Short mmCIF file of C-alpha atoms and ligand atoms in Angstrom, two decimals:
data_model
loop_
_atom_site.label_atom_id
_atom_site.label_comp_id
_atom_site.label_asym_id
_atom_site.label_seq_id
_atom_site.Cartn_x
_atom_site.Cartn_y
_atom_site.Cartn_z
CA UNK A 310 1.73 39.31 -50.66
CA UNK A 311 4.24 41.50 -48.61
CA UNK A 312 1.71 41.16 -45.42
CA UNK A 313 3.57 40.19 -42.12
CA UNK A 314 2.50 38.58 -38.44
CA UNK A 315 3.28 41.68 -36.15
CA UNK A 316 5.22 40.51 -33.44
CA UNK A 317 4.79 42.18 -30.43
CA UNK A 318 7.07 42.47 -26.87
CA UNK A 319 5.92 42.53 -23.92
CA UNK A 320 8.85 42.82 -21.41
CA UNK A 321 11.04 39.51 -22.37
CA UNK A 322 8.19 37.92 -23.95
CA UNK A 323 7.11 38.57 -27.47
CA UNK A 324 3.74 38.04 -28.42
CA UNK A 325 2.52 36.69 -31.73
CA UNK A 326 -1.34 36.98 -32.17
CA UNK A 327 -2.39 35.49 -35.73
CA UNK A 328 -5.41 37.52 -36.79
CA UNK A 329 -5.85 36.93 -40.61
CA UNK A 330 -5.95 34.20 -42.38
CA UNK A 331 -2.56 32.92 -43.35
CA UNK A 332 -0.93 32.40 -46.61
CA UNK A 333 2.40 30.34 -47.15
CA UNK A 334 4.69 33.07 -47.74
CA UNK A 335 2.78 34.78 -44.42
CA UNK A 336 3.58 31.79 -42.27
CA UNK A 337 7.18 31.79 -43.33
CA UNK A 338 8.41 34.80 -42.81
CA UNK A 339 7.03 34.77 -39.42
CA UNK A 340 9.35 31.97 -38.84
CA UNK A 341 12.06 34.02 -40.19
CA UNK A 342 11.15 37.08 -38.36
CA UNK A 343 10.64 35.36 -34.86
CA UNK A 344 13.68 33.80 -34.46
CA UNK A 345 15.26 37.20 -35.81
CA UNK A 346 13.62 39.05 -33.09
CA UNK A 347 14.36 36.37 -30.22
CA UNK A 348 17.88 37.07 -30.77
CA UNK A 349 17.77 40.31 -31.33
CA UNK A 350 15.42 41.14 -28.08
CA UNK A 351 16.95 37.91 -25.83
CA UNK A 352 12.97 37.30 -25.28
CA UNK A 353 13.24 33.96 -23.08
CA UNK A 354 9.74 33.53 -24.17
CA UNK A 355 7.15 33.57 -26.92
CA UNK A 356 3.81 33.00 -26.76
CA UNK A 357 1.84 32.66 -30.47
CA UNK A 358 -2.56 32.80 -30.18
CA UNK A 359 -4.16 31.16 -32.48
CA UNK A 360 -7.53 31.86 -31.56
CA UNK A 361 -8.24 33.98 -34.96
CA UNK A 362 -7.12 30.96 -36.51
CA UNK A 363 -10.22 28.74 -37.67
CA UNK A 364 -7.97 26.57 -39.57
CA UNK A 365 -4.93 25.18 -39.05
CA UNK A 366 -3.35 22.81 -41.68
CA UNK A 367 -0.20 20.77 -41.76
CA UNK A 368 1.48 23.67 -42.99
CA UNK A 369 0.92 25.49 -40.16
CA UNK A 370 1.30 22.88 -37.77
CA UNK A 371 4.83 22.47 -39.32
CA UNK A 372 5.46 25.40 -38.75
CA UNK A 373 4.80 26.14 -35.40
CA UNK A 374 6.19 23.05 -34.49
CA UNK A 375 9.43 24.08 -35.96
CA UNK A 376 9.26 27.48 -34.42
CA UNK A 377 8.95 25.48 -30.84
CA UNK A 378 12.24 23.88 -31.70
CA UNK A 379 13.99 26.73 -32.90
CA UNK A 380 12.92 29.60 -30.30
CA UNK A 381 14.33 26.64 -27.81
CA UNK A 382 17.50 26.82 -29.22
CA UNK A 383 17.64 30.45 -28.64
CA UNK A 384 16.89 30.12 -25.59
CA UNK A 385 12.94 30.95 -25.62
CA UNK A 386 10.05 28.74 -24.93
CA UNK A 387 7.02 28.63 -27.13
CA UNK A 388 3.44 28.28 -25.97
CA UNK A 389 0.61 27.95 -28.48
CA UNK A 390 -2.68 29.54 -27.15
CA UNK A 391 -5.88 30.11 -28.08
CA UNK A 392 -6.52 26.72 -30.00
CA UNK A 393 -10.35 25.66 -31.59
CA UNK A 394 -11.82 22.85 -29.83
CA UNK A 395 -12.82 22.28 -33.48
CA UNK A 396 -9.36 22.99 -34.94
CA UNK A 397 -7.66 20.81 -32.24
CA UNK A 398 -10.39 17.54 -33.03
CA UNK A 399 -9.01 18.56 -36.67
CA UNK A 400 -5.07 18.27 -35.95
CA UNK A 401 -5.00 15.07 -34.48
CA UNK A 402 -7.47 13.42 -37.17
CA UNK A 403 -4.82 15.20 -39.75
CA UNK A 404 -1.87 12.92 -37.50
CA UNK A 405 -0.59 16.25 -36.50
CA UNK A 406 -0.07 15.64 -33.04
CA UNK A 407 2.21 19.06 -32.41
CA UNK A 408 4.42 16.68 -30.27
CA UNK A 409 6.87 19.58 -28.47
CA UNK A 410 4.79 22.01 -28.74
CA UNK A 411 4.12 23.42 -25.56
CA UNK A 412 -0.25 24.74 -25.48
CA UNK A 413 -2.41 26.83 -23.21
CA UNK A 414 -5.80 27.57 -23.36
CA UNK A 415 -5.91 31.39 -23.10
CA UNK A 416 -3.21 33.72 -23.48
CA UNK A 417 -3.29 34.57 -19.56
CA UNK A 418 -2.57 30.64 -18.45
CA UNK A 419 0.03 30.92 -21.19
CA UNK A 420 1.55 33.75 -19.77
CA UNK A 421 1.25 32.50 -16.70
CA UNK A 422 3.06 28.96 -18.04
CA UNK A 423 6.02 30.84 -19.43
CA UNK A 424 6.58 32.25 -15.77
CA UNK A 425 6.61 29.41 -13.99
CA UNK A 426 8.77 27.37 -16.98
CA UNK A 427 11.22 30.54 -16.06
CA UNK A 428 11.13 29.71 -12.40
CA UNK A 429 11.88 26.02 -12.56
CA UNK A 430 14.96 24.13 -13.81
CA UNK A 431 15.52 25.22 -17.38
CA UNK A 432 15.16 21.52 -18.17
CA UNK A 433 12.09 20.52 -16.55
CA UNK A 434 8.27 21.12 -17.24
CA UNK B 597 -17.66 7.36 -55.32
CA UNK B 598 -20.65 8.54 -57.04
CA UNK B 599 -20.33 10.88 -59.81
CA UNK B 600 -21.89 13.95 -57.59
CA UNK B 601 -20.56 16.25 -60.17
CA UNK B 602 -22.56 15.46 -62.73
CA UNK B 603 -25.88 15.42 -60.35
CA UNK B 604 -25.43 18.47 -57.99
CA UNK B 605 -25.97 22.13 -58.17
CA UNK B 606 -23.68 23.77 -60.87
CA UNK B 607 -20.51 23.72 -59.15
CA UNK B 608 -18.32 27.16 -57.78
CA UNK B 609 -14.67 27.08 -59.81
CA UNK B 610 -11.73 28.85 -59.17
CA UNK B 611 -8.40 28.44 -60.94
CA UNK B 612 -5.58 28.00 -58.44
CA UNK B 613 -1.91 28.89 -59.67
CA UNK B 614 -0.28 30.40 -56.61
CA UNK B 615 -0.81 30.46 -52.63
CA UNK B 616 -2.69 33.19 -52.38
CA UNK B 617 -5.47 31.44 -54.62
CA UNK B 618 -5.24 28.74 -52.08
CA UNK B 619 -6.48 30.76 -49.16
CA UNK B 620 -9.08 31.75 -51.96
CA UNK B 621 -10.04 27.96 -52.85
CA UNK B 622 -10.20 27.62 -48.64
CA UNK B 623 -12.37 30.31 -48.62
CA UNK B 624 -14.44 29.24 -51.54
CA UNK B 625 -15.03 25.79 -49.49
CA UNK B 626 -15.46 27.62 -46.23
CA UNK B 627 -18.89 29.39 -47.69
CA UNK B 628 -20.20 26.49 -49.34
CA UNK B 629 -19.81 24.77 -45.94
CA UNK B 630 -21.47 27.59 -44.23
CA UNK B 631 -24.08 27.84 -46.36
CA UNK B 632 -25.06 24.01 -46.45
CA UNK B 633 -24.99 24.29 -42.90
CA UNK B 634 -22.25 21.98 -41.93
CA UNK B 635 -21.27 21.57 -38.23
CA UNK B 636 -18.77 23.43 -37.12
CA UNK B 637 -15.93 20.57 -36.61
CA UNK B 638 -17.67 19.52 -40.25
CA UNK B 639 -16.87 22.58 -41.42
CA UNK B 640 -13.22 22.85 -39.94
CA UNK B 641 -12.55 19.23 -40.89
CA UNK B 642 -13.51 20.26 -44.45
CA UNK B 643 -11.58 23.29 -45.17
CA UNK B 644 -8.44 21.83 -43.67
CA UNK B 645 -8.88 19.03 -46.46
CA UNK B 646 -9.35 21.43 -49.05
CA UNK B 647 -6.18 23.12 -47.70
CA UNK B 648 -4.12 20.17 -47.87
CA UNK B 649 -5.26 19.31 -51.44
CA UNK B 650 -5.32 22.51 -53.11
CA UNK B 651 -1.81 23.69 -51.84
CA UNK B 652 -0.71 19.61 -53.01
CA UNK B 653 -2.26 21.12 -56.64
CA UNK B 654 -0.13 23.51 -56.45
CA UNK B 655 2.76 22.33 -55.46
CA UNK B 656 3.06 18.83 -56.85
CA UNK B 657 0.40 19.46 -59.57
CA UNK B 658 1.76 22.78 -60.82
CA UNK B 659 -1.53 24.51 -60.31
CA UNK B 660 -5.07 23.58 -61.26
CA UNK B 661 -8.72 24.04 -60.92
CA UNK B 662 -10.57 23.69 -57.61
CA UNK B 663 -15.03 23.33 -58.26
CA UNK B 664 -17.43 22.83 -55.27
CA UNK B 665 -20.69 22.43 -55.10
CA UNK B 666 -23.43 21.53 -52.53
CA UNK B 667 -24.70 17.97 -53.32
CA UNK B 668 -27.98 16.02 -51.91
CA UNK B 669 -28.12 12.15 -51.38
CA UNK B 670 -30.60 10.62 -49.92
CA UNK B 671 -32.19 13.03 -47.71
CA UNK B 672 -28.47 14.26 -46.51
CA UNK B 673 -26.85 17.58 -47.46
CA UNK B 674 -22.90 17.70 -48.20
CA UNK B 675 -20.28 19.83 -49.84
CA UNK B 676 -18.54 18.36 -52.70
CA UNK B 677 -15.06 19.65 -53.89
CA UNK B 678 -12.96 18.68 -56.82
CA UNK B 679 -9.23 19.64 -57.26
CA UNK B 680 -7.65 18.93 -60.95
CA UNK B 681 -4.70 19.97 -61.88
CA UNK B 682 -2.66 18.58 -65.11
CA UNK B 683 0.48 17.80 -63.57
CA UNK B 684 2.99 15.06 -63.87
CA UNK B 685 0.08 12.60 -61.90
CA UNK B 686 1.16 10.39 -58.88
CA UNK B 687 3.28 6.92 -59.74
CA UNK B 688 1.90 5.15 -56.85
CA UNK B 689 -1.20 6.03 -55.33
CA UNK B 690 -1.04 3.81 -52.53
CA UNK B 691 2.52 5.07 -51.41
CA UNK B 692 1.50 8.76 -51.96
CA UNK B 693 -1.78 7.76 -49.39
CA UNK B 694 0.83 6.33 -46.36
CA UNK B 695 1.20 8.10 -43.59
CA UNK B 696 4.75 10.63 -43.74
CA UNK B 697 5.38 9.56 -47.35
CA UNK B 698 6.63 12.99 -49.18
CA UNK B 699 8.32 12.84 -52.47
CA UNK B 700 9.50 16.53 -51.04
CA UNK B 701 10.52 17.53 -47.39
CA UNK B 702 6.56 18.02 -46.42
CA UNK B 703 5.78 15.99 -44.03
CA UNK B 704 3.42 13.27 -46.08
CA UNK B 705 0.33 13.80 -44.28
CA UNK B 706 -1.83 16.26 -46.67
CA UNK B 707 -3.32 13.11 -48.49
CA UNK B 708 -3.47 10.45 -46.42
CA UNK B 709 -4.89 13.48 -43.56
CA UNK B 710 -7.36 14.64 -45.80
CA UNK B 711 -8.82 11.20 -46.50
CA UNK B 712 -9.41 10.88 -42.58
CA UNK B 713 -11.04 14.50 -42.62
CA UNK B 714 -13.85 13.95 -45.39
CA UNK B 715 -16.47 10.65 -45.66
CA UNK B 716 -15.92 10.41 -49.47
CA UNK B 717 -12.51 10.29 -51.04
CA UNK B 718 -11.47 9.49 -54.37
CA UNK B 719 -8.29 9.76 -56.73
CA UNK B 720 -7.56 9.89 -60.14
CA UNK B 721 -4.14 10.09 -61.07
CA UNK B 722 -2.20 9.60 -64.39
CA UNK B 723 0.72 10.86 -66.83
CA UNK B 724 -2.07 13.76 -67.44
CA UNK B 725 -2.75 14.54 -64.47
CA UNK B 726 -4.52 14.19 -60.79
CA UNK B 727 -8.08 14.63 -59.81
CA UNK B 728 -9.29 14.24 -55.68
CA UNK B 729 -12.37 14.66 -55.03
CA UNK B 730 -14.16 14.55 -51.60
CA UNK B 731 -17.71 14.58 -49.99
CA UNK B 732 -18.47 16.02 -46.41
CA UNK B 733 -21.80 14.97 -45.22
CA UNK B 734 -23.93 16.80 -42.89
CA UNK B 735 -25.53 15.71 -40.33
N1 LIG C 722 -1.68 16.70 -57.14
C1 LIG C 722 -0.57 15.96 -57.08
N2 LIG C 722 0.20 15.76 -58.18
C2 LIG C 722 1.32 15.01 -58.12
N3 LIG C 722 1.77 14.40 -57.00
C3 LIG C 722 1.06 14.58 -55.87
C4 LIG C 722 -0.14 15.35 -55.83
N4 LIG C 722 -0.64 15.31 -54.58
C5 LIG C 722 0.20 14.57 -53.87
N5 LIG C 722 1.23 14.12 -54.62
C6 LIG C 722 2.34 13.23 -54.19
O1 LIG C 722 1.95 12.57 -53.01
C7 LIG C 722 2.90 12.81 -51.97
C8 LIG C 722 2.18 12.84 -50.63
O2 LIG C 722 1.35 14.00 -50.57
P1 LIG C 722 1.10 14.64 -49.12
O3 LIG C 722 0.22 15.80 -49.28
O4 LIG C 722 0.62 13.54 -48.23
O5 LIG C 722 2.54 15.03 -48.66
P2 LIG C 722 3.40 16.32 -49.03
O6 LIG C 722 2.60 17.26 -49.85
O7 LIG C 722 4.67 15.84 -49.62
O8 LIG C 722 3.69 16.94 -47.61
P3 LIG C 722 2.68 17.73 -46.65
O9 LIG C 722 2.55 16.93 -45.40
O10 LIG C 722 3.34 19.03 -46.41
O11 LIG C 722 1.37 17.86 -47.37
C9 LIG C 722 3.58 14.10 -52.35
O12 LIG C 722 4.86 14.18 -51.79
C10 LIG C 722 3.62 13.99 -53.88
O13 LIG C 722 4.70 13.21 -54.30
MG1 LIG C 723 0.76 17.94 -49.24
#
């Protein structure tokens, strides 16, 4: 019941990597905890793999579409990595499009995202 | 729908009256899946259903009972899963099945999503009450 999402930093970026499977109460106090840490570590970005993920339901997908929108107003972006091809196929049948959510493939082009984002106009893709 | 219940194997049960049982019930499905040899999308399509409908169980339904079994038809092999749950039942099925219709602040696409996920999908729903229950076919 009490289990929690480490969060992990890695310089200004923290690092969420979802390796069990995730009950409600899991999935909202990582919502509570990330934006807690954001402000508390001024990480400008966060980066959340969901590759130990084999489902992800509208729950989920709420959520980390609401953690997009929050980290941004902190000042962080979010990128989603590590997505199923069959989870993804899933999502979009569900009408879960994750509109705002920013995705990578691997954690290394999301890294790699979150660097240029922080190059470029803070406004711009 | 066809009344697979009554003609499949003896179907798995699990009682589901908080959200840990629903990572159980997902779990539950997930095996049967496996084990019937599903497709791997199938499979994912599947358990995201059962997600949708069991946590709807317990949230709208109060809690319930979630049975699946593997069922045969015709030469195919599916997974069958029931989720009843003697709650307060839906007014208006046909509202409830729309696209971003929530009586709460979810965002109204558990039912109407799961009914794209599986090939079967039927409701039952009254003062005593709601039953879904879904088919995924294999291959
Ligand atoms: N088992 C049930 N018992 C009673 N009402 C239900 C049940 N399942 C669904 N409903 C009703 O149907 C509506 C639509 O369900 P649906 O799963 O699509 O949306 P939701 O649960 O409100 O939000 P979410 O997108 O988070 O699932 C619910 O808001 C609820 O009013
Ligand atoms: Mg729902």
């Amino acid at each position: 019941m009490t289990d929690r999402v480490p969060i992990l930093r890695i310089g200004d970026v923290l690092l969420v990597s979802i390796q069990v499977e995730l009950e409600d109460q899991m999935v909202m106090d990582l919502q509570d905890d990330l934006s807690q840490r954001i402000v508390d570590t001024g990480a400008r970005g966060v980066v959340i793999d969901i590759s130990g993920l084999d489902v992800v339901d509208s729950f989920v997908g709420r959520m980390l579409a609401t953690n997009a929108a929050i980290s941004r107003m902190l000042g962080a972006e979010t990128i989603v990595v590590g997505m199923r091809p069959a989870v993804a196929m899933t999502l979009v049948e569900l009408g879960l499009s994750l509109k705002g959510v920013r995705t990578a493939l691997n954690l290394e082009r999301g890294l790699k995202l979150l660097r240029r984002l922080a190059a470029g106009p803070a406004d711009r893709a | 729908m066809r009344d697979y219940a009554a003609t499949g194997a003896p179907p798995e049960s699990l009682s589901v009256g908080n959200s840990s049982d629903v990572v159980m019930a997902r779990q539950l499905v997930r095996t049967l899946a496996q084990r019937t040899g599903l497709s791997l999308v199938h499979q994912t399509k599947l358990v995201t259903a059962a997600s949708e409908l069991g946590r709807n169980m317990l949230i709208h339904g109060g809690g319930g009972i979630v049975r699946a079994a593997t069922v045969d038809d015709a030469g195919r092999t599916g997974v069958y899963v029931e989720f009843e749950d003697r709650g307060p039942g839906i007014a208006d099925i046909e509202l409830a099945l729309t696209d971003g219709w929530t009586s709460g602040d979810g965002m109204g696409l558990g039912l109407s999503g799961a009914r794209r996920l599986v090939d079967e999908f039927g409701i039952e729903s009254g003062p005593d009450g709601t039953t879904v229950r879904i088919v995924k076919w294999g291959r």
